PDB file of C-alpha atoms in Angstrom:
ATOM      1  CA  UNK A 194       8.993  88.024  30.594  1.00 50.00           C
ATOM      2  CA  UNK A 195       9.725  85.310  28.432  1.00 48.00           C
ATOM      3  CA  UNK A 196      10.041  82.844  31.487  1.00 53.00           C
ATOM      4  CA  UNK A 197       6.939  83.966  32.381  1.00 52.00           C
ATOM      5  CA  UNK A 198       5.125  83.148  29.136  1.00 49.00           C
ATOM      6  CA  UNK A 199       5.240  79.247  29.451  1.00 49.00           C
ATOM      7  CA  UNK A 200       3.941  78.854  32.792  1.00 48.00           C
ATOM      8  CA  UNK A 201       1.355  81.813  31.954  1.00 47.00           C
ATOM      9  CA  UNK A 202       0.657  79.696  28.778  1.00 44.00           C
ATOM     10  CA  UNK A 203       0.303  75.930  30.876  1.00 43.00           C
ATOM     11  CA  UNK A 204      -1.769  77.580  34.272  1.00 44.00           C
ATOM     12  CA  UNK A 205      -4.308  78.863  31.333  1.00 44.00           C
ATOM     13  CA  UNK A 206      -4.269  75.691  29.493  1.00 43.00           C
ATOM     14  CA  UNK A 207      -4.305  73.415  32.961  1.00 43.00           C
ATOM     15  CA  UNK A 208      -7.663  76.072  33.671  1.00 42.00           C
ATOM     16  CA  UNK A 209      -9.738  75.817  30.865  1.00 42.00           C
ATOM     17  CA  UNK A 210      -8.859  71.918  30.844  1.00 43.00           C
ATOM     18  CA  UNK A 211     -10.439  71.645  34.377  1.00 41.00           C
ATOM     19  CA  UNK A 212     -13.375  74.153  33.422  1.00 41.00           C
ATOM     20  CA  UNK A 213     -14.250  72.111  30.205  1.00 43.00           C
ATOM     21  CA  UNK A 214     -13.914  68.330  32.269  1.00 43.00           C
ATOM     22  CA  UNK A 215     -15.978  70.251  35.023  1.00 43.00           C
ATOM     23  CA  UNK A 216     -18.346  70.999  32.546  1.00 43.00           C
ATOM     24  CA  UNK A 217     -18.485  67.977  30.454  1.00 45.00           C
ATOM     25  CA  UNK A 218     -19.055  65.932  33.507  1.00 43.00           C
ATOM     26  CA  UNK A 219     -22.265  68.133  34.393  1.00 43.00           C
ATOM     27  CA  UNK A 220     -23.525  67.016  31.043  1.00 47.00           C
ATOM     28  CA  UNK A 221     -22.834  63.570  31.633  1.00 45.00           C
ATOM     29  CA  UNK A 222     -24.572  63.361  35.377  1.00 42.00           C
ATOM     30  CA  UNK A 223     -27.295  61.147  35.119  1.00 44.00           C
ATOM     31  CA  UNK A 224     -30.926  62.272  36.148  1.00 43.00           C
ATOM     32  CA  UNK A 225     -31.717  62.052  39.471  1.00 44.00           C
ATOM     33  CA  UNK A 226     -34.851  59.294  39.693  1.00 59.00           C
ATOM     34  CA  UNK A 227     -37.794  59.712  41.634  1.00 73.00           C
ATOM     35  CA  UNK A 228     -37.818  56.678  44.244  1.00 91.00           C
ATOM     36  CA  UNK A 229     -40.659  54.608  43.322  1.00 94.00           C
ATOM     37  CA  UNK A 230     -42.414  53.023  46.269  1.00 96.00           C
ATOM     38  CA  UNK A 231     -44.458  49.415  46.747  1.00 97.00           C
ATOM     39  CA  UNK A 232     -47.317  49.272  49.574  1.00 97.00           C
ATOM     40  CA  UNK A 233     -48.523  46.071  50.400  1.00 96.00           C
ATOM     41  CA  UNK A 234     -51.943  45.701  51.935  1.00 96.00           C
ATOM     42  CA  UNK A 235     -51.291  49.656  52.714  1.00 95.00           C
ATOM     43  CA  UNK A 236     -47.611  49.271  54.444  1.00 96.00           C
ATOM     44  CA  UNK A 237     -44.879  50.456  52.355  1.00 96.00           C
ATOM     45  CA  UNK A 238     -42.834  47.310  51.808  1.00 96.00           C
ATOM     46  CA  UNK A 239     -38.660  48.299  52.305  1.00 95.00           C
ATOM     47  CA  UNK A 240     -36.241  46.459  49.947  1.00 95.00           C
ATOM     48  CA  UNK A 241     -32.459  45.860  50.374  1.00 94.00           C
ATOM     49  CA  UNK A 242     -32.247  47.846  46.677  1.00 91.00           C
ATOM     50  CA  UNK A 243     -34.341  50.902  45.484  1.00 92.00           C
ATOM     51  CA  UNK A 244     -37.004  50.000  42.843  1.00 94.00           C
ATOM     52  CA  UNK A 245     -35.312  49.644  39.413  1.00 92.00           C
ATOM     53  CA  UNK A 246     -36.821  50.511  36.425  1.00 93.00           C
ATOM     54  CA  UNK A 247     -35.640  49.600  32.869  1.00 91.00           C
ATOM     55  CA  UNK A 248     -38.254  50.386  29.890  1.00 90.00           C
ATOM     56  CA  UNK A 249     -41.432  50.709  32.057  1.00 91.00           C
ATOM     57  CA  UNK A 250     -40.585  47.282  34.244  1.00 94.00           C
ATOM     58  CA  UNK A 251     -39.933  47.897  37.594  1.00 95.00           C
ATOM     59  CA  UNK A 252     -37.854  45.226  39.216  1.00 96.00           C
ATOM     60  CA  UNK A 253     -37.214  44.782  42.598  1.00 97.00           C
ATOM     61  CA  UNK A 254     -35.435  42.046  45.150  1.00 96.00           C
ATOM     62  CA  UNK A 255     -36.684  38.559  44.572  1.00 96.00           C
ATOM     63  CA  UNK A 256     -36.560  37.182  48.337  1.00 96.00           C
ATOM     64  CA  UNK A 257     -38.321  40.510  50.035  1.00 96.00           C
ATOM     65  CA  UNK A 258     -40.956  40.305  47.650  1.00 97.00           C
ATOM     66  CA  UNK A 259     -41.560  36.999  47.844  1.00 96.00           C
ATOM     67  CA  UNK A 260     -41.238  37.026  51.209  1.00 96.00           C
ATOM     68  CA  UNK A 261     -44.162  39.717  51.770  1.00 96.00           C
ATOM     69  CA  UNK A 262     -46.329  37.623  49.701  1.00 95.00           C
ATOM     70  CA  UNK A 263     -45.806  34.771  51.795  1.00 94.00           C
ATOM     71  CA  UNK A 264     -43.563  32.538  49.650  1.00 95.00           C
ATOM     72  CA  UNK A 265     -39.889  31.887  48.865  1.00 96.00           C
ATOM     73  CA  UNK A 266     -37.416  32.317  46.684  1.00 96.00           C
ATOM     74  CA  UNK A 267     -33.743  30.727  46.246  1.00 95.00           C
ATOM     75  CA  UNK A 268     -30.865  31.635  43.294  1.00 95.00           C
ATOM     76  CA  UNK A 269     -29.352  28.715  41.830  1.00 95.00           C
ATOM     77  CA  UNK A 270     -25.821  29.606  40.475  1.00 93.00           C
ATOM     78  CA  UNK A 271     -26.127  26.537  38.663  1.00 95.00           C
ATOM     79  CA  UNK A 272     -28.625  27.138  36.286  1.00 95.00           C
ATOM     80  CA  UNK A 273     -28.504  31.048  36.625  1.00 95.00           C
ATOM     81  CA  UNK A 274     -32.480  31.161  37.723  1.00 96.00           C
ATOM     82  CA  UNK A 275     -34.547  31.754  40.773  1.00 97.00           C
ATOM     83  CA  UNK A 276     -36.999  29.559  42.007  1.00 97.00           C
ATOM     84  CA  UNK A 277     -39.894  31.203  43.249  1.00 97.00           C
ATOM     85  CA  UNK A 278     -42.370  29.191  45.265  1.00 96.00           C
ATOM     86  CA  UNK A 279     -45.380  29.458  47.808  1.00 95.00           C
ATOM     87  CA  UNK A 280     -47.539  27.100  49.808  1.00 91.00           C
ATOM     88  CA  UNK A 281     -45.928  23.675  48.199  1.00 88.00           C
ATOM     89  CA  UNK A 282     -48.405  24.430  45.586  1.00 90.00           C
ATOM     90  CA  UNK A 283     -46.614  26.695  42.927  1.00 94.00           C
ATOM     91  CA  UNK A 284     -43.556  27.050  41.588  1.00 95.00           C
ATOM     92  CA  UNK A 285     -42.027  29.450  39.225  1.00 96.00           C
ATOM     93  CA  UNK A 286     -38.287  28.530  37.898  1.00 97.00           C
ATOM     94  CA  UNK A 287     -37.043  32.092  36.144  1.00 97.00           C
ATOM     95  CA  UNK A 288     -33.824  32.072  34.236  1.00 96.00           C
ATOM     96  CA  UNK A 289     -31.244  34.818  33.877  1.00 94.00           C
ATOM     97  CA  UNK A 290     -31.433  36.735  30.400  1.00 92.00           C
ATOM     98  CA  UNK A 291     -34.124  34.266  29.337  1.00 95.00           C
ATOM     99  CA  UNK A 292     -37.710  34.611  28.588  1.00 93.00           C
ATOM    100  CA  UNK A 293     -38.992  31.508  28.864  1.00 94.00           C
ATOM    101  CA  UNK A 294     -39.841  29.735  32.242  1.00 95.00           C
ATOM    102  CA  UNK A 295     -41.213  26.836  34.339  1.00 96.00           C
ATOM    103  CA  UNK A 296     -44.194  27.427  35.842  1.00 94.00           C
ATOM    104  CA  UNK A 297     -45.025  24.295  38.221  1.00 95.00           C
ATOM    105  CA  UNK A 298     -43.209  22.123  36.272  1.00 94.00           C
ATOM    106  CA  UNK A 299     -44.325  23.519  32.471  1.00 96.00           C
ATOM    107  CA  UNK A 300     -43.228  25.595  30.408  1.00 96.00           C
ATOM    108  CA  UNK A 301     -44.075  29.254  30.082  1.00 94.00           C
ATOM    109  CA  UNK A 302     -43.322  32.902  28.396  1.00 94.00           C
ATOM    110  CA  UNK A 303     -42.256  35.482  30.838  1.00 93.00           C
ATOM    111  CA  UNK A 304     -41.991  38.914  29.432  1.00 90.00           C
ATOM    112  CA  UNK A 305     -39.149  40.210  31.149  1.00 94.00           C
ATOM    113  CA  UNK A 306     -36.180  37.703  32.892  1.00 94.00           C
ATOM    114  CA  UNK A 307     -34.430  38.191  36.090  1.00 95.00           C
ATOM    115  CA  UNK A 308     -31.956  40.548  36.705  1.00 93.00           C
ATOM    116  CA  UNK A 309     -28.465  39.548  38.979  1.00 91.00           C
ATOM    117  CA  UNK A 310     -27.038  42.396  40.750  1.00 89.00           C
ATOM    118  CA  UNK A 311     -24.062  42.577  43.178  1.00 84.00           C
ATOM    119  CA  UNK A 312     -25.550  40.388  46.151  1.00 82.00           C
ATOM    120  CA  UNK A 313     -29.537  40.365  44.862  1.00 90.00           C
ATOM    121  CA  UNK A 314     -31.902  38.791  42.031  1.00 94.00           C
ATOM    122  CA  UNK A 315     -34.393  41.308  41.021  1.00 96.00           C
ATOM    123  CA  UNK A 316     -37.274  40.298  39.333  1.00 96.00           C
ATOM    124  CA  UNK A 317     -40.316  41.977  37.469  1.00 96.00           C
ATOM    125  CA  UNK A 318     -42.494  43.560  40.147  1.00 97.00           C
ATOM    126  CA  UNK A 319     -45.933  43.021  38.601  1.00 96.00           C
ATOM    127  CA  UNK A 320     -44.884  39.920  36.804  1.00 95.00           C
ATOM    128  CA  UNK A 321     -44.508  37.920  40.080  1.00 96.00           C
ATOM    129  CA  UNK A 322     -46.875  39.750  42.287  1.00 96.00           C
ATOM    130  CA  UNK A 323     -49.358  38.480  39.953  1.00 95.00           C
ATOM    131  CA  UNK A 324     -48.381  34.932  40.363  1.00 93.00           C
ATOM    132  CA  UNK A 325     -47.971  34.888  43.829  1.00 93.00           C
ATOM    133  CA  UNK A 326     -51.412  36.374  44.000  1.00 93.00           C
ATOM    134  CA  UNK A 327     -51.753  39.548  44.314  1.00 96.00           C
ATOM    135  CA  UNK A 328     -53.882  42.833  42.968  1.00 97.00           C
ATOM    136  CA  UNK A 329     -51.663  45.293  41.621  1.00 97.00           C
ATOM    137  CA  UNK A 330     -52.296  49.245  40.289  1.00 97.00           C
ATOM    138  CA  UNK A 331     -49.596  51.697  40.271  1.00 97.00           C
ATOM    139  CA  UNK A 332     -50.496  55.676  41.231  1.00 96.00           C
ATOM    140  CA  UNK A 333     -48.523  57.157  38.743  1.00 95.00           C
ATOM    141  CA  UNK A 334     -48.974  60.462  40.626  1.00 95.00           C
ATOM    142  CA  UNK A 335     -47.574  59.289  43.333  1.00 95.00           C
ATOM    143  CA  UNK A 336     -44.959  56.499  41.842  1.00 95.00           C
ATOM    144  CA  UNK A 337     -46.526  53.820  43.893  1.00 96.00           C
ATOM    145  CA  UNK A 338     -47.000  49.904  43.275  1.00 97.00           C
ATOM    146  CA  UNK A 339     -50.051  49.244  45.791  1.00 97.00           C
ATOM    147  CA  UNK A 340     -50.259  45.263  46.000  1.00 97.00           C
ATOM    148  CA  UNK A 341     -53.043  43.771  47.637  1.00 96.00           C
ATOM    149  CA  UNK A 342     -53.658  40.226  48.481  1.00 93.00           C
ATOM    150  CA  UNK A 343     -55.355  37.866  51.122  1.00 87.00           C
ATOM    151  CA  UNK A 344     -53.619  37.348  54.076  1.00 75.00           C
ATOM    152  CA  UNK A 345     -54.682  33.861  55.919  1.00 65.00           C
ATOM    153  CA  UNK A 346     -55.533  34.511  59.702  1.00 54.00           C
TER     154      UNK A 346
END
């Protein structure tokens, strides 16, 4: 009986150590987060990354939304910034953790910088859709960014 009592003792202490991490790590599981969606001229635009949102700023993938809105847009590991530009006749230079930028060659106040993630630059949804011309509203019901702009024929 006495043999018995230590490995009694360690498969109850090896159990309630699994039961507690099991547990803790339940508590610890982040919130799942409704997938926010961006239509464009009413088709759902599809980015390489899901929507991100970070205190009520949803950024998504620099190039696919620049893209959509017929314009460009280049990293430069240089200066840490994107340069965002359409029709030769605009440019927007946004740097990384910085929230000041150059709009067409002057300087301006952005309210939120870039973001660099593995492989992308995401930048503030609203922010540049504005720029690059385009309407925005967001259906909260429905967790949709609905851009509309012109599109030349």
């Amino acid at each position: 009986m006495l043999r018995k009592m230590p490995a009694m003792l360690l498969t109850a202490a090896l159990l309630t150590g699994s039961v507690a991490a099991a547990a803790a790590s339940a508590q610890a599981a982040p919130v799942q987060q409704q997938k926010i969606k961006v239509v464009l001229n009413g088709k759902e635009l599809v980015f390489p990354q899901d929507v991100v949102t970070e205190n009520g700023v949803a950024y998504v993938n620099a190039s696919t939304l620049a893209i959509a809105l017929d314009g460009t847009a280049a990293w430069d590991s240089m200066t840490h910034s994107v340069l965002i530009a359409k029709n030769n006749k605009y440019a927007l230079r946004m740097y990384q953790n910085k929230t000041f930028a150059y709009k067409n060659g002057k300087e301006t106040n952005v309210p939120h910088p870039p973001r660099v993630t593995t492989g992308a630059v995401l930048v503030p949804l609203v922010f540049v859709a504005k720029e690059l011309g385009a309407t925005v509203s967001y259906d909260a019901k429905h967790l949709t960014y609905n851009l509309s702009i012109k599109t030349e024929k």
